[in-house]
Amino acid sequence: MSGDSRPIWIQLVEEFTQRIVSGQWKPGEKVPSVRELAAEFTVNPNTVQRALTRADEDGLTQSNRTAGRFVTDDQDVIKQHRDNLAHQITAEFIAQMRALGCDKNAITELINSQWNTYGPDTVALGNEQKHAKDPHDNARN
Protein backbone atom coordinates (compact mmCIF):
# COMPACT_ATOMS: atom_id res chain seq x y z
CA MET A 1 0.00 0.00 0.00
CA SER A 2 3.02 2.23 0.11
CA GLY A 3 3.33 4.69 -2.73
CA ASP A 4 -0.44 5.07 -3.11
CA SER A 5 -1.66 8.53 -2.14
CA ARG A 6 -5.28 7.48 -1.69
CA PRO A 7 -6.68 7.05 1.84
CA ILE A 8 -5.66 3.74 3.39
CA TRP A 9 -9.25 2.69 4.05
CA ILE A 10 -10.03 3.00 0.32
CA GLN A 11 -6.98 0.85 -0.47
CA LEU A 12 -8.21 -1.71 2.06
CA VAL A 13 -11.67 -1.77 0.48
CA GLU A 14 -10.02 -2.59 -2.83
CA GLU A 15 -7.86 -5.30 -1.22
CA PHE A 16 -10.85 -6.89 0.50
CA THR A 17 -12.88 -6.73 -2.72
CA GLN A 18 -10.00 -8.37 -4.60
CA ARG A 19 -9.80 -11.16 -2.03
CA ILE A 20 -13.52 -11.82 -2.34
CA VAL A 21 -13.87 -11.68 -6.12
CA SER A 22 -10.73 -13.79 -6.62
CA GLY A 23 -12.02 -16.46 -4.23
CA GLN A 24 -9.25 -16.00 -1.68
CA TRP A 25 -12.07 -15.24 0.76
CA LYS A 26 -14.78 -17.72 -0.21
CA PRO A 27 -18.54 -17.11 -0.16
CA GLY A 28 -19.95 -17.71 3.30
CA GLU A 29 -16.48 -17.79 4.86
CA LYS A 30 -15.76 -15.87 8.05
CA VAL A 31 -13.68 -12.75 7.43
CA PRO A 32 -10.61 -12.31 9.66
CA SER A 33 -11.25 -10.08 12.66
CA VAL A 34 -10.61 -6.35 12.63
CA ARG A 35 -7.64 -6.88 14.92
CA GLU A 36 -6.16 -9.59 12.69
CA LEU A 37 -6.52 -7.43 9.59
CA ALA A 38 -5.14 -4.36 11.38
CA ALA A 39 -2.09 -6.40 12.37
CA GLU A 40 -1.69 -7.82 8.85
CA PHE A 41 -1.74 -4.37 7.25
CA THR A 42 -0.14 -2.55 10.20
CA VAL A 43 -2.92 0.02 10.34
CA ASN A 44 -5.27 1.33 13.00
CA PRO A 45 -8.25 -0.98 13.70
CA ASN A 46 -10.59 1.97 13.07
CA THR A 47 -9.25 2.17 9.52
CA VAL A 48 -9.97 -1.53 8.97
CA GLN A 49 -13.43 -1.13 10.48
CA ARG A 50 -14.19 1.72 8.08
CA ALA A 51 -13.14 -0.42 5.11
CA LEU A 52 -15.17 -3.40 6.31
CA THR A 53 -18.21 -1.18 6.82
CA ARG A 54 -17.90 -0.16 3.16
CA ALA A 55 -17.64 -3.84 2.18
CA ASP A 56 -20.89 -4.40 4.12
CA GLU A 57 -22.52 -1.45 2.31
CA ASP A 58 -21.33 -2.85 -1.02
CA GLY A 59 -22.98 -6.18 -0.20
CA LEU A 60 -19.71 -8.12 -0.23
CA THR A 61 -19.76 -8.91 3.47
CA GLN A 62 -22.38 -9.24 6.16
CA SER A 63 -21.84 -8.46 9.80
CA ASN A 64 -23.38 -10.62 12.49
CA ARG A 65 -22.79 -9.01 15.88
CA THR A 66 -22.48 -12.32 17.71
CA ALA A 67 -20.69 -14.44 15.12
CA GLY A 68 -18.49 -11.96 13.25
CA ARG A 69 -18.40 -10.87 9.63
CA PHE A 70 -18.86 -13.20 6.66
CA VAL A 71 -18.38 -13.02 2.90
CA THR A 72 -21.70 -12.86 1.10
CA ASP A 73 -23.14 -16.04 -0.40
CA ASP A 74 -24.71 -13.98 -3.20
CA GLN A 75 -22.78 -15.03 -6.31
CA ASP A 76 -24.46 -12.29 -8.38
CA VAL A 77 -23.06 -9.57 -6.09
CA ILE A 78 -19.60 -11.12 -6.26
CA LYS A 79 -19.81 -11.43 -10.06
CA GLN A 80 -20.94 -7.81 -10.39
CA HIS A 81 -17.96 -6.60 -8.37
CA ARG A 82 -15.59 -8.88 -10.32
CA ASP A 83 -16.95 -7.51 -13.61
CA ASN A 84 -16.65 -3.90 -12.40
CA LEU A 85 -13.07 -4.49 -11.30
CA ALA A 86 -12.21 -6.19 -14.60
CA HIS A 87 -13.66 -3.27 -16.57
CA GLN A 88 -11.71 -0.76 -14.47
CA ILE A 89 -8.43 -2.65 -14.88
CA THR A 90 -9.02 -3.05 -18.62
CA ALA A 91 -9.76 0.65 -19.09
CA GLU A 92 -6.58 1.61 -17.21
CA PHE A 93 -4.52 -0.90 -19.21
CA ILE A 94 -5.86 0.34 -22.55
CA ALA A 95 -5.23 3.97 -21.59
CA GLN A 96 -1.64 3.18 -20.60
CA MET A 97 -1.00 1.17 -23.76
CA ARG A 98 -2.42 3.95 -25.95
CA ALA A 99 -0.17 6.44 -24.12
CA LEU A 100 2.75 4.22 -25.16
CA GLY A 101 1.59 4.47 -28.76
CA CYS A 102 0.32 0.89 -29.04
CA ASP A 103 -2.64 0.11 -31.25
CA LYS A 104 -5.27 -2.60 -30.75
CA ASN A 105 -3.33 -5.17 -32.77
CA ALA A 106 -0.13 -4.61 -30.77
CA ILE A 107 -2.06 -4.88 -27.51
CA THR A 108 -3.76 -8.09 -28.64
CA GLU A 109 -0.44 -9.61 -29.73
CA LEU A 110 1.12 -8.69 -26.40
CA ILE A 111 -1.73 -10.26 -24.45
CA ASN A 112 -1.59 -13.42 -26.55
CA SER A 113 2.18 -13.73 -26.12
CA GLN A 114 2.02 -13.20 -22.34
CA TRP A 115 -1.15 -15.20 -21.57
CA ASN A 116 0.54 -18.51 -20.81
CA THR A 117 3.47 -16.88 -19.01
CA TYR A 118 1.15 -15.61 -16.30
CA GLY A 119 -0.91 -18.64 -15.31
CA PRO A 120 -3.87 -18.58 -12.91
CA ASP A 121 -1.63 -18.78 -9.82
CA THR A 122 0.81 -16.10 -10.97
CA VAL A 123 0.64 -12.43 -10.09
CA ALA A 124 2.57 -9.85 -12.08
CA LEU A 125 4.51 -7.39 -9.93
CA GLY A 126 6.15 -4.78 -12.10
CA ASN A 127 8.76 -6.62 -14.15
CA GLU A 128 8.69 -9.61 -11.80
CA GLN A 129 6.28 -12.46 -11.54
CA LYS A 130 5.44 -14.34 -8.42
CA HIS A 131 3.34 -17.38 -7.72
CA ALA A 132 0.44 -16.17 -5.62
CA LYS A 133 0.13 -19.40 -3.67
CA ASP A 134 3.82 -20.10 -3.17
CA PRO A 135 4.12 -21.38 0.43
CA HIS A 136 7.78 -20.31 0.55
CA ASP A 137 7.06 -16.60 0.06
CA ASN A 138 6.87 -15.87 3.78
CA ALA A 139 10.14 -17.71 4.40
CA ARG A 140 11.90 -15.61 1.74
CA ASN A 141 10.76 -12.23 3.06
Tab-separated table of C-alpha atoms in Angstrom:
chain	number	residue	atom	x	y	z
A	1	MET	CA	0.000	0.000	0.000
A	2	SER	CA	3.020	2.225	0.110
A	3	GLY	CA	3.326	4.685	-2.731
A	4	ASP	CA	-0.436	5.069	-3.108
A	5	SER	CA	-1.657	8.528	-2.142
A	6	ARG	CA	-5.284	7.483	-1.687
A	7	PRO	CA	-6.682	7.050	1.839
A	8	ILE	CA	-5.657	3.740	3.389
A	9	TRP	CA	-9.246	2.690	4.053
A	10	ILE	CA	-10.026	2.999	0.316
A	11	GLN	CA	-6.979	0.854	-0.474
A	12	LEU	CA	-8.209	-1.708	2.065
A	13	VAL	CA	-11.674	-1.770	0.484
A	14	GLU	CA	-10.018	-2.593	-2.831
A	15	GLU	CA	-7.864	-5.297	-1.219
A	16	PHE	CA	-10.854	-6.891	0.504
A	17	THR	CA	-12.878	-6.731	-2.722
A	18	GLN	CA	-9.995	-8.368	-4.600
A	19	ARG	CA	-9.801	-11.155	-2.027
A	20	ILE	CA	-13.519	-11.818	-2.338
A	21	VAL	CA	-13.870	-11.678	-6.125
A	22	SER	CA	-10.734	-13.793	-6.615
A	23	GLY	CA	-12.024	-16.458	-4.226
A	24	GLN	CA	-9.252	-15.998	-1.682
A	25	TRP	CA	-12.071	-15.244	0.764
A	26	LYS	CA	-14.776	-17.721	-0.214
A	27	PRO	CA	-18.545	-17.113	-0.164
A	28	GLY	CA	-19.955	-17.715	3.304
A	29	GLU	CA	-16.480	-17.793	4.865
A	30	LYS	CA	-15.758	-15.868	8.045
A	31	VAL	CA	-13.675	-12.754	7.426
A	32	PRO	CA	-10.609	-12.311	9.657
A	33	SER	CA	-11.254	-10.083	12.660
A	34	VAL	CA	-10.610	-6.350	12.626
A	35	ARG	CA	-7.637	-6.880	14.923
A	36	GLU	CA	-6.160	-9.594	12.691
A	37	LEU	CA	-6.522	-7.426	9.594
A	38	ALA	CA	-5.137	-4.356	11.383
A	39	ALA	CA	-2.086	-6.399	12.375
A	40	GLU	CA	-1.689	-7.815	8.853
A	41	PHE	CA	-1.737	-4.369	7.246
A	42	THR	CA	-0.141	-2.548	10.202
A	43	VAL	CA	-2.919	0.020	10.345
A	44	ASN	CA	-5.267	1.330	12.997
A	45	PRO	CA	-8.248	-0.984	13.701
A	46	ASN	CA	-10.593	1.967	13.073
A	47	THR	CA	-9.246	2.172	9.523
A	48	VAL	CA	-9.967	-1.533	8.973
A	49	GLN	CA	-13.434	-1.128	10.484
A	50	ARG	CA	-14.187	1.721	8.081
A	51	ALA	CA	-13.138	-0.419	5.108
A	52	LEU	CA	-15.173	-3.397	6.308
A	53	THR	CA	-18.213	-1.176	6.817
A	54	ARG	CA	-17.899	-0.161	3.159
A	55	ALA	CA	-17.640	-3.838	2.177
A	56	ASP	CA	-20.890	-4.403	4.120
A	57	GLU	CA	-22.516	-1.455	2.315
A	58	ASP	CA	-21.334	-2.849	-1.024
A	59	GLY	CA	-22.978	-6.177	-0.196
A	60	LEU	CA	-19.708	-8.121	-0.233
A	61	THR	CA	-19.756	-8.905	3.473
A	62	GLN	CA	-22.380	-9.241	6.161
A	63	SER	CA	-21.842	-8.459	9.805
A	64	ASN	CA	-23.375	-10.616	12.494
A	65	ARG	CA	-22.786	-9.006	15.885
A	66	THR	CA	-22.478	-12.325	17.714
A	67	ALA	CA	-20.689	-14.443	15.119
A	68	GLY	CA	-18.486	-11.959	13.245
A	69	ARG	CA	-18.399	-10.870	9.631
A	70	PHE	CA	-18.861	-13.203	6.659
A	71	VAL	CA	-18.375	-13.019	2.904
A	72	THR	CA	-21.698	-12.863	1.105
A	73	ASP	CA	-23.140	-16.040	-0.397
A	74	ASP	CA	-24.708	-13.980	-3.204
A	75	GLN	CA	-22.783	-15.029	-6.310
A	76	ASP	CA	-24.464	-12.288	-8.377
A	77	VAL	CA	-23.063	-9.572	-6.090
A	78	ILE	CA	-19.597	-11.122	-6.264
A	79	LYS	CA	-19.809	-11.428	-10.059
A	80	GLN	CA	-20.943	-7.811	-10.387
A	81	HIS	CA	-17.955	-6.598	-8.365
A	82	ARG	CA	-15.587	-8.883	-10.322
A	83	ASP	CA	-16.949	-7.511	-13.611
A	84	ASN	CA	-16.654	-3.900	-12.396
A	85	LEU	CA	-13.066	-4.488	-11.299
A	86	ALA	CA	-12.211	-6.186	-14.596
A	87	HIS	CA	-13.661	-3.268	-16.570
A	88	GLN	CA	-11.710	-0.761	-14.469
A	89	ILE	CA	-8.427	-2.653	-14.878
A	90	THR	CA	-9.020	-3.052	-18.616
A	91	ALA	CA	-9.760	0.647	-19.088
A	92	GLU	CA	-6.579	1.608	-17.213
A	93	PHE	CA	-4.521	-0.896	-19.214
A	94	ILE	CA	-5.857	0.342	-22.550
A	95	ALA	CA	-5.233	3.970	-21.587
A	96	GLN	CA	-1.638	3.181	-20.599
A	97	MET	CA	-0.998	1.175	-23.763
A	98	ARG	CA	-2.420	3.954	-25.952
A	99	ALA	CA	-0.173	6.437	-24.124
A	100	LEU	CA	2.753	4.221	-25.157
A	101	GLY	CA	1.586	4.470	-28.757
A	102	CYS	CA	0.324	0.889	-29.043
A	103	ASP	CA	-2.640	0.114	-31.246
A	104	LYS	CA	-5.272	-2.599	-30.752
A	105	ASN	CA	-3.325	-5.171	-32.767
A	106	ALA	CA	-0.134	-4.608	-30.772
A	107	ILE	CA	-2.057	-4.876	-27.507
A	108	THR	CA	-3.763	-8.087	-28.643
A	109	GLU	CA	-0.439	-9.610	-29.728
A	110	LEU	CA	1.117	-8.686	-26.397
A	111	ILE	CA	-1.728	-10.261	-24.447
A	112	ASN	CA	-1.585	-13.420	-26.549
A	113	SER	CA	2.181	-13.726	-26.118
A	114	GLN	CA	2.015	-13.201	-22.341
A	115	TRP	CA	-1.155	-15.196	-21.567
A	116	ASN	CA	0.540	-18.515	-20.805
A	117	THR	CA	3.467	-16.883	-19.008
A	118	TYR	CA	1.145	-15.609	-16.300
A	119	GLY	CA	-0.907	-18.636	-15.305
A	120	PRO	CA	-3.868	-18.581	-12.915
A	121	ASP	CA	-1.634	-18.782	-9.817
A	122	THR	CA	0.812	-16.105	-10.974
A	123	VAL	CA	0.637	-12.430	-10.092
A	124	ALA	CA	2.575	-9.847	-12.075
A	125	LEU	CA	4.509	-7.388	-9.933
A	126	GLY	CA	6.152	-4.779	-12.102
A	127	ASN	CA	8.762	-6.621	-14.146
A	128	GLU	CA	8.687	-9.613	-11.802
A	129	GLN	CA	6.279	-12.457	-11.541
A	130	LYS	CA	5.442	-14.337	-8.422
A	131	HIS	CA	3.343	-17.377	-7.720
A	132	ALA	CA	0.438	-16.175	-5.616
A	133	LYS	CA	0.126	-19.403	-3.670
A	134	ASP	CA	3.817	-20.101	-3.166
A	135	PRO	CA	4.116	-21.382	0.435
A	136	HIS	CA	7.780	-20.310	0.551
A	137	ASP	CA	7.056	-16.597	0.061
A	138	ASN	CA	6.872	-15.866	3.778
A	139	ALA	CA	10.139	-17.706	4.395
A	140	ARG	CA	11.897	-15.614	1.742
A	141	ASN	CA	10.759	-12.235	3.056
